[in-house]
Short mmCIF file of C-alpha atoms in Angstrom, two decimals:
data_model
loop_
_atom_site.label_atom_id
_atom_site.label_comp_id
_atom_site.label_asym_id
_atom_site.label_seq_id
_atom_site.Cartn_x
_atom_site.Cartn_y
_atom_site.Cartn_z
CA MET A 1 18.33 16.78 0.12
CA TYR A 2 20.20 13.99 1.92
CA HIS A 3 22.84 13.72 -0.83
CA PRO A 4 24.38 17.18 -0.52
CA ASN A 5 27.44 16.28 -2.59
CA GLU A 6 25.68 14.36 -5.35
CA LYS A 7 23.50 15.33 -8.28
CA ASN A 8 20.89 13.37 -10.22
CA VAL A 9 20.12 11.02 -7.33
CA ASP A 10 17.51 8.37 -8.14
CA LEU A 11 15.08 9.13 -5.31
CA GLU A 12 12.64 6.44 -6.42
CA ARG A 13 15.36 3.88 -5.71
CA ASP A 14 16.69 5.63 -2.61
CA TYR A 15 13.33 5.46 -0.85
CA LEU A 16 12.81 1.74 -1.57
CA PRO A 17 14.74 -0.17 1.14
CA SER A 18 14.46 -3.48 -0.73
CA MET A 19 16.74 -2.08 -3.46
CA HIS A 20 19.67 -1.79 -1.05
CA SER A 21 19.85 -5.24 0.52
CA LYS A 22 22.90 -7.30 -0.42
CA ARG A 23 21.02 -10.57 0.00
CA PHE A 24 19.31 -12.76 -2.63
CA GLN A 25 21.57 -11.51 -5.39
CA ASP A 26 21.28 -14.91 -7.07
CA GLN A 27 17.55 -14.33 -7.59
CA PRO A 28 16.06 -12.74 -10.73
CA ASN A 29 14.58 -9.93 -8.63
CA PRO A 30 16.54 -9.59 -5.37
CA ASP A 31 14.38 -6.67 -4.21
CA LEU A 32 11.22 -8.76 -4.41
CA ALA A 33 12.92 -11.79 -2.88
CA VAL A 34 14.04 -9.89 0.22
CA ILE A 35 10.48 -8.68 0.81
CA GLU A 36 8.96 -12.13 0.26
CA ASN A 37 11.48 -13.64 2.65
CA HIS A 38 10.78 -10.94 5.23
CA LEU A 39 7.04 -11.51 5.19
CA LYS A 40 7.45 -15.29 5.35
CA LEU A 41 9.97 -15.23 8.20
CA CYS A 42 8.11 -12.65 10.29
CA ALA A 43 4.81 -14.50 9.90
CA GLN A 44 6.51 -17.72 10.99
CA HIS A 45 8.10 -16.02 14.00
CA THR A 46 4.71 -14.65 15.03
CA ASN A 47 2.96 -17.99 14.63
CA ASP A 48 5.69 -19.84 16.54
CA LEU A 49 5.17 -17.68 19.61
CA VAL A 50 1.92 -19.47 20.46
CA THR A 51 2.26 -22.82 18.66
CA LYS A 52 5.90 -23.57 19.50
CA HIS A 53 6.94 -21.46 22.49
CA GLY A 54 3.75 -21.42 24.57
CA VAL A 55 3.48 -17.65 24.72
CA LYS A 56 0.10 -16.31 25.79
CA VAL A 57 -1.49 -13.67 23.57
CA GLU A 58 -4.46 -11.41 24.21
CA THR A 59 -5.97 -9.20 21.51
CA LEU A 60 -7.29 -5.88 22.79
CA ARG A 61 -8.94 -2.95 21.06
CA TYR A 62 -7.48 0.48 21.70
CA ALA A 63 -9.92 2.45 19.50
CA GLY A 64 -12.35 2.15 16.62
CA VAL A 65 -14.95 -0.48 15.83
CA ASP A 66 -14.46 -3.39 13.44
CA ASP A 67 -11.16 -2.08 12.05
CA ARG A 68 -7.41 -2.56 12.57
CA GLN A 69 -7.08 -0.51 15.76
CA VAL A 70 -6.13 -3.50 17.89
CA VAL A 71 -3.07 -4.68 19.74
CA ASP A 72 -1.78 -8.15 20.60
CA VAL A 73 -0.24 -8.39 24.07
CA TYR A 74 2.19 -11.30 24.50
CA CYS A 75 3.53 -12.68 27.77
CA LYS A 76 4.52 -15.84 29.52
CA PRO A 77 1.66 -16.99 31.77
CA GLU A 78 3.78 -16.57 34.90
CA ALA A 79 5.26 -13.18 33.91
CA ASN A 80 4.36 -10.12 35.94
CA ASN A 81 7.46 -7.99 36.42
CA GLY A 82 5.84 -4.66 35.57
CA LYS A 83 7.75 -4.18 32.29
CA LEU A 84 5.90 -3.38 29.07
CA PHE A 85 7.52 -3.25 25.62
CA VAL A 86 5.49 -1.70 22.78
CA TYR A 87 6.33 -2.44 19.13
CA VAL A 88 5.00 -0.67 16.02
CA HIS A 89 5.60 -2.26 12.61
CA GLY A 90 6.58 -0.63 9.35
CA GLY A 91 5.32 -1.00 5.79
CA TYR A 92 5.25 2.59 4.53
CA TRP A 93 1.93 3.14 6.37
CA GLN A 94 0.22 0.96 3.71
CA GLU A 95 1.33 -2.64 4.33
CA MET A 96 1.94 -5.31 6.99
CA ASP A 97 0.06 -6.09 10.18
CA LYS A 98 0.51 -7.57 13.64
CA GLU A 99 0.69 -11.09 12.18
CA HIS A 100 4.01 -10.05 10.61
CA SER A 101 5.31 -8.25 13.70
CA GLY A 102 6.28 -10.96 16.16
CA SER A 103 10.00 -11.29 15.46
CA ILE A 104 10.95 -8.99 18.32
CA VAL A 105 8.74 -10.69 20.92
CA LEU A 106 10.34 -13.96 22.03
CA PRO A 107 13.62 -12.77 23.64
CA LEU A 108 11.61 -10.17 25.56
CA VAL A 109 8.85 -12.41 26.90
CA LYS A 110 11.48 -14.93 27.98
CA ARG A 111 12.82 -12.17 30.21
CA GLY A 112 9.46 -11.36 31.75
CA TYR A 113 8.31 -8.48 29.55
CA ARG A 114 4.79 -8.10 28.30
CA VAL A 115 5.07 -7.13 24.63
CA ALA A 116 2.30 -5.14 22.95
CA VAL A 117 2.34 -5.38 19.14
CA MET A 118 0.25 -2.66 17.56
CA GLU A 119 -1.84 -2.92 14.42
CA TYR A 120 -3.22 0.19 12.76
CA ASN A 121 -5.42 1.32 9.90
CA LEU A 122 -3.50 1.53 6.65
CA CYS A 123 -3.51 4.12 3.92
CA PRO A 124 -5.57 4.75 1.83
CA GLN A 125 -8.28 3.56 4.25
CA VAL A 126 -7.11 6.55 6.25
CA THR A 127 -4.89 9.48 5.32
CA LEU A 128 -1.48 9.71 6.93
CA THR A 129 -2.76 12.75 8.84
CA GLN A 130 -5.62 10.67 10.25
CA LEU A 131 -3.25 7.80 11.03
CA LEU A 132 -1.01 10.06 13.09
CA ASP A 133 -4.07 11.24 15.04
CA GLN A 134 -5.11 7.63 15.62
CA PHE A 135 -1.59 6.84 16.78
CA THR A 136 -1.90 9.56 19.40
CA GLN A 137 -5.00 7.82 20.69
CA PHE A 138 -3.04 4.56 20.80
CA LEU A 139 -0.35 6.21 22.92
CA LEU A 140 -2.96 7.40 25.39
CA TRP A 141 -4.37 3.87 25.49
CA VAL A 142 -0.91 2.48 26.26
CA PHE A 143 -0.57 4.69 29.33
CA ASP A 144 -4.10 3.83 30.48
CA TYR A 145 -3.32 0.14 30.00
CA ALA A 146 -0.07 0.53 31.91
CA GLU A 147 -1.93 1.98 34.87
CA ARG A 148 -4.53 -0.79 34.81
CA THR A 149 -1.85 -3.49 34.78
CA ALA A 150 0.51 -2.05 37.40
CA THR A 151 3.20 -1.42 34.80
CA THR A 152 6.24 0.29 36.31
CA GLU A 153 8.24 0.91 33.14
CA ILE A 154 7.44 1.22 29.43
CA HIS A 155 9.73 0.73 26.45
CA PHE A 156 8.81 1.64 22.87
CA ALA A 157 10.17 0.57 19.49
CA GLY A 158 9.07 1.45 15.98
CA HIS A 159 10.49 0.19 12.71
CA SER A 160 10.47 2.11 9.42
CA ALA A 161 7.07 3.80 9.13
CA GLY A 162 6.51 2.70 12.73
CA ALA A 163 9.53 4.76 13.79
CA HIS A 164 7.97 7.77 12.07
CA LEU A 165 4.76 7.22 14.03
CA MET A 166 6.73 6.72 17.25
CA ALA A 167 8.08 10.27 17.01
CA GLN A 168 4.57 11.38 17.96
CA LEU A 169 5.32 10.24 21.52
CA PHE A 170 7.53 13.30 22.02
CA HIS A 171 5.40 15.59 19.89
CA VAL A 172 2.25 15.61 22.06
CA PRO A 173 3.69 16.09 25.57
CA GLN A 174 0.68 18.12 26.65
CA LEU A 175 -1.38 14.93 26.41
CA ILE A 176 1.03 12.88 28.52
CA SER A 177 1.45 13.88 32.14
CA THR A 178 4.85 14.18 33.79
CA GLU A 179 4.08 11.15 35.93
CA ARG A 180 3.36 9.07 32.85
CA ARG A 181 6.48 10.25 31.05
CA GLN A 182 8.59 9.04 33.96
CA LYS A 183 7.55 5.45 33.16
CA VAL A 184 9.02 5.65 29.64
CA LYS A 185 12.57 4.32 29.92
CA THR A 186 13.67 3.63 26.34
CA VAL A 187 12.51 4.46 22.82
CA PHE A 188 14.03 2.69 19.81
CA PHE A 189 13.68 4.33 16.39
CA MET A 190 14.68 1.59 13.93
CA GLY A 191 15.26 2.29 10.23
CA GLY A 192 12.84 5.20 10.26
CA VAL A 193 11.84 7.82 7.73
CA TYR A 194 11.47 11.23 9.33
CA ASP A 195 11.29 13.70 6.45
CA LEU A 196 8.57 13.30 3.81
CA ARG A 197 9.42 16.25 1.58
CA GLU A 198 11.18 14.13 -1.05
CA LEU A 199 9.01 11.09 -0.51
CA TRP A 200 5.50 12.26 -1.23
CA PRO A 201 5.78 12.65 -5.06
CA LEU A 202 7.43 9.24 -5.57
CA LYS A 203 5.26 6.72 -7.41
CA GLY A 204 7.10 3.75 -5.95
CA VAL A 205 6.38 4.80 -2.38
CA ASN A 206 3.18 6.78 -2.79
CA PRO A 207 1.34 5.38 -5.83
CA ASN A 208 -1.74 7.39 -6.80
CA ASN A 209 -1.00 9.47 -3.69
CA LEU A 210 -2.56 6.87 -1.42
CA LEU A 211 -0.95 8.65 1.55
CA SER A 212 -2.92 11.84 0.73
CA LEU A 213 0.19 14.03 0.87
CA ASP A 214 1.06 17.33 -0.74
CA ALA A 215 3.80 19.93 -0.47
CA ASN A 216 2.15 21.52 2.54
CA ASN A 217 1.01 18.68 4.75
CA CYS A 218 4.19 16.66 4.18
CA ASN A 219 5.98 19.39 6.14
CA GLU A 220 3.46 19.08 8.98
CA LEU A 221 3.89 15.30 8.99
CA SER A 222 7.70 15.29 8.98
CA PRO A 223 9.24 14.83 12.46
CA MET A 224 12.42 16.42 11.14
CA LEU A 225 10.52 19.70 10.88
CA TRP A 226 8.69 19.62 14.22
CA PRO A 227 9.58 22.06 17.06
CA TRP A 228 11.58 19.66 19.22
CA HIS A 229 12.99 22.25 21.60
CA ALA A 230 9.82 22.33 23.70
CA ASP A 231 9.55 20.24 26.87
CA SER A 232 12.55 17.95 26.33
CA ALA A 233 13.56 18.34 30.00
CA SER A 234 10.48 16.43 31.08
CA TRP A 235 11.84 13.37 29.21
CA ALA A 236 15.15 13.42 31.09
CA GLY A 237 14.62 9.86 32.30
CA THR A 238 14.08 8.48 28.80
CA GLN A 239 16.92 7.21 26.63
CA SER A 240 16.31 7.20 22.88
CA TYR A 241 18.18 5.09 20.34
CA VAL A 242 18.12 5.95 16.64
CA LEU A 243 19.23 2.87 14.73
CA THR A 244 19.98 2.25 11.08
CA ALA A 245 21.75 -0.38 8.99
CA GLU A 246 24.79 -0.49 6.74
CA ASN A 247 22.79 -1.81 3.79
CA GLU A 248 20.26 0.99 3.70
CA SER A 249 20.21 3.81 1.17
CA VAL A 250 22.21 6.95 1.83
CA THR A 251 18.92 8.80 2.34
CA PHE A 252 17.67 6.42 5.01
CA LYS A 253 20.99 6.41 6.85
CA GLU A 254 21.31 10.17 6.73
CA GLN A 255 17.72 10.76 7.84
CA SER A 256 18.41 8.65 10.92
CA ARG A 257 21.67 10.44 11.58
CA GLU A 258 20.05 13.87 11.23
CA PHE A 259 17.05 12.88 13.34
CA ALA A 260 19.32 11.75 16.17
CA LYS A 261 21.24 15.01 15.91
CA LEU A 262 18.01 17.00 16.01
CA LEU A 263 16.79 15.24 19.16
CA GLN A 264 20.17 15.67 20.83
CA GLU A 265 20.29 19.39 20.04
CA ALA A 266 16.78 19.72 21.43
CA GLY A 267 17.93 18.32 24.78
CA PHE A 268 16.85 14.68 24.54
CA SER A 269 19.14 11.88 25.64
CA VAL A 270 19.84 9.99 22.42
CA SER A 271 22.33 7.55 20.91
CA PHE A 272 22.86 6.91 17.20
CA LYS A 273 23.99 3.51 15.93
CA LEU A 274 24.69 2.22 12.43
CA PHE A 275 24.79 -1.58 12.40
CA ASP A 276 27.27 -3.30 10.11
CA ARG A 277 26.00 -6.01 7.76
CA TYR A 278 22.28 -5.53 8.42
CA ASP A 279 19.72 -4.23 5.95
CA HIS A 280 16.26 -2.74 6.46
CA PHE A 281 14.69 -6.17 6.89
CA ASP A 282 17.06 -8.56 8.64
CA ILE A 283 17.64 -6.03 11.41
CA ILE A 284 14.08 -7.01 12.42
CA GLU A 285 14.21 -10.66 11.36
CA GLU A 286 17.20 -11.35 13.61
CA CYS A 287 15.46 -9.87 16.65
CA VAL A 288 14.04 -13.36 17.20
CA GLU A 289 17.51 -14.74 17.98
CA ASP A 290 18.88 -14.31 21.49
CA ASP A 291 22.49 -14.12 20.35
CA SER A 292 22.08 -11.87 17.30
CA THR A 293 23.83 -8.51 17.22
CA ILE A 294 20.58 -6.55 17.22
CA THR A 295 18.99 -8.54 20.05
CA GLN A 296 22.09 -8.22 22.21
CA TYR A 297 22.09 -4.47 21.60
CA LEU A 298 18.41 -4.11 22.50
CA LEU A 299 18.76 -6.22 25.64
CA ALA A 300 21.83 -4.29 26.77
CA ALA A 301 19.97 -1.00 26.31
CA LEU A 302 17.01 -2.32 28.25
CA GLY A 303 19.33 -3.54 30.97
CA LYS A 304 20.82 -0.08 31.37
CA ALA A 305 17.35 1.41 31.70
CA THR A 306 16.39 -0.83 34.60
CA LYS A 307 19.54 -0.32 36.70
#
């Protein structure tokens, strides 16, 4: 589908981002090594926020009882500039958590942002349909929280499966008032998957159908197939960025490219960027570094939004 000029594409491999990194080639299983490194680094970055950098963290519940519907809000004790940055992790809707999601936080809190790192129920505890509904409730919580905390601007970012969930922000405009939409300044879609039609039968991505997908509901859950023409004018003040990496599969890169094109044709303000050198994982890992290419790009985009 995203290889129009090729036949016999190995979709199992194309939908596994770890197979396309150029790192750890000296290891017996480079694909496993890149994942192990990612989890280790991101957990260390998250732990360092409190233990090494003195960042304050507050865990809040946005829905549910005794489950993963919580969010960690990070800030410097003296910070109160009215800027909120919301981050949603990836993991194919079935892995990772907020303890592995802190890499993006430090450069932002140093500049006065409060950063909300979302955790969510994973499949198969919930179906992907239920997860998307729960994500809608999280979005409503974010806007309620913003009002309670005198937030003047909100920025969103989602990585991988988190970018897929983030598309729901524009898909439920009837639930978000015009006044609330005006607070949303930037949305970053990072390394996302936006079309599930090829994905759902793949054993490597969806073993034993733990996502509870079929040929019908995968269409309903694919942002690439949603009716984006409606209500885009009300998001005129929001700049979206669809980001991908050189060392991703053709499918992942083309899904990002096509998703950006779709949003643009629907009337949204959107930029597409393919980053040289990065893969699906270090584009997040290097967010911890002030002078990395990805951090500098994010900060520049945020700077434009606040001018």
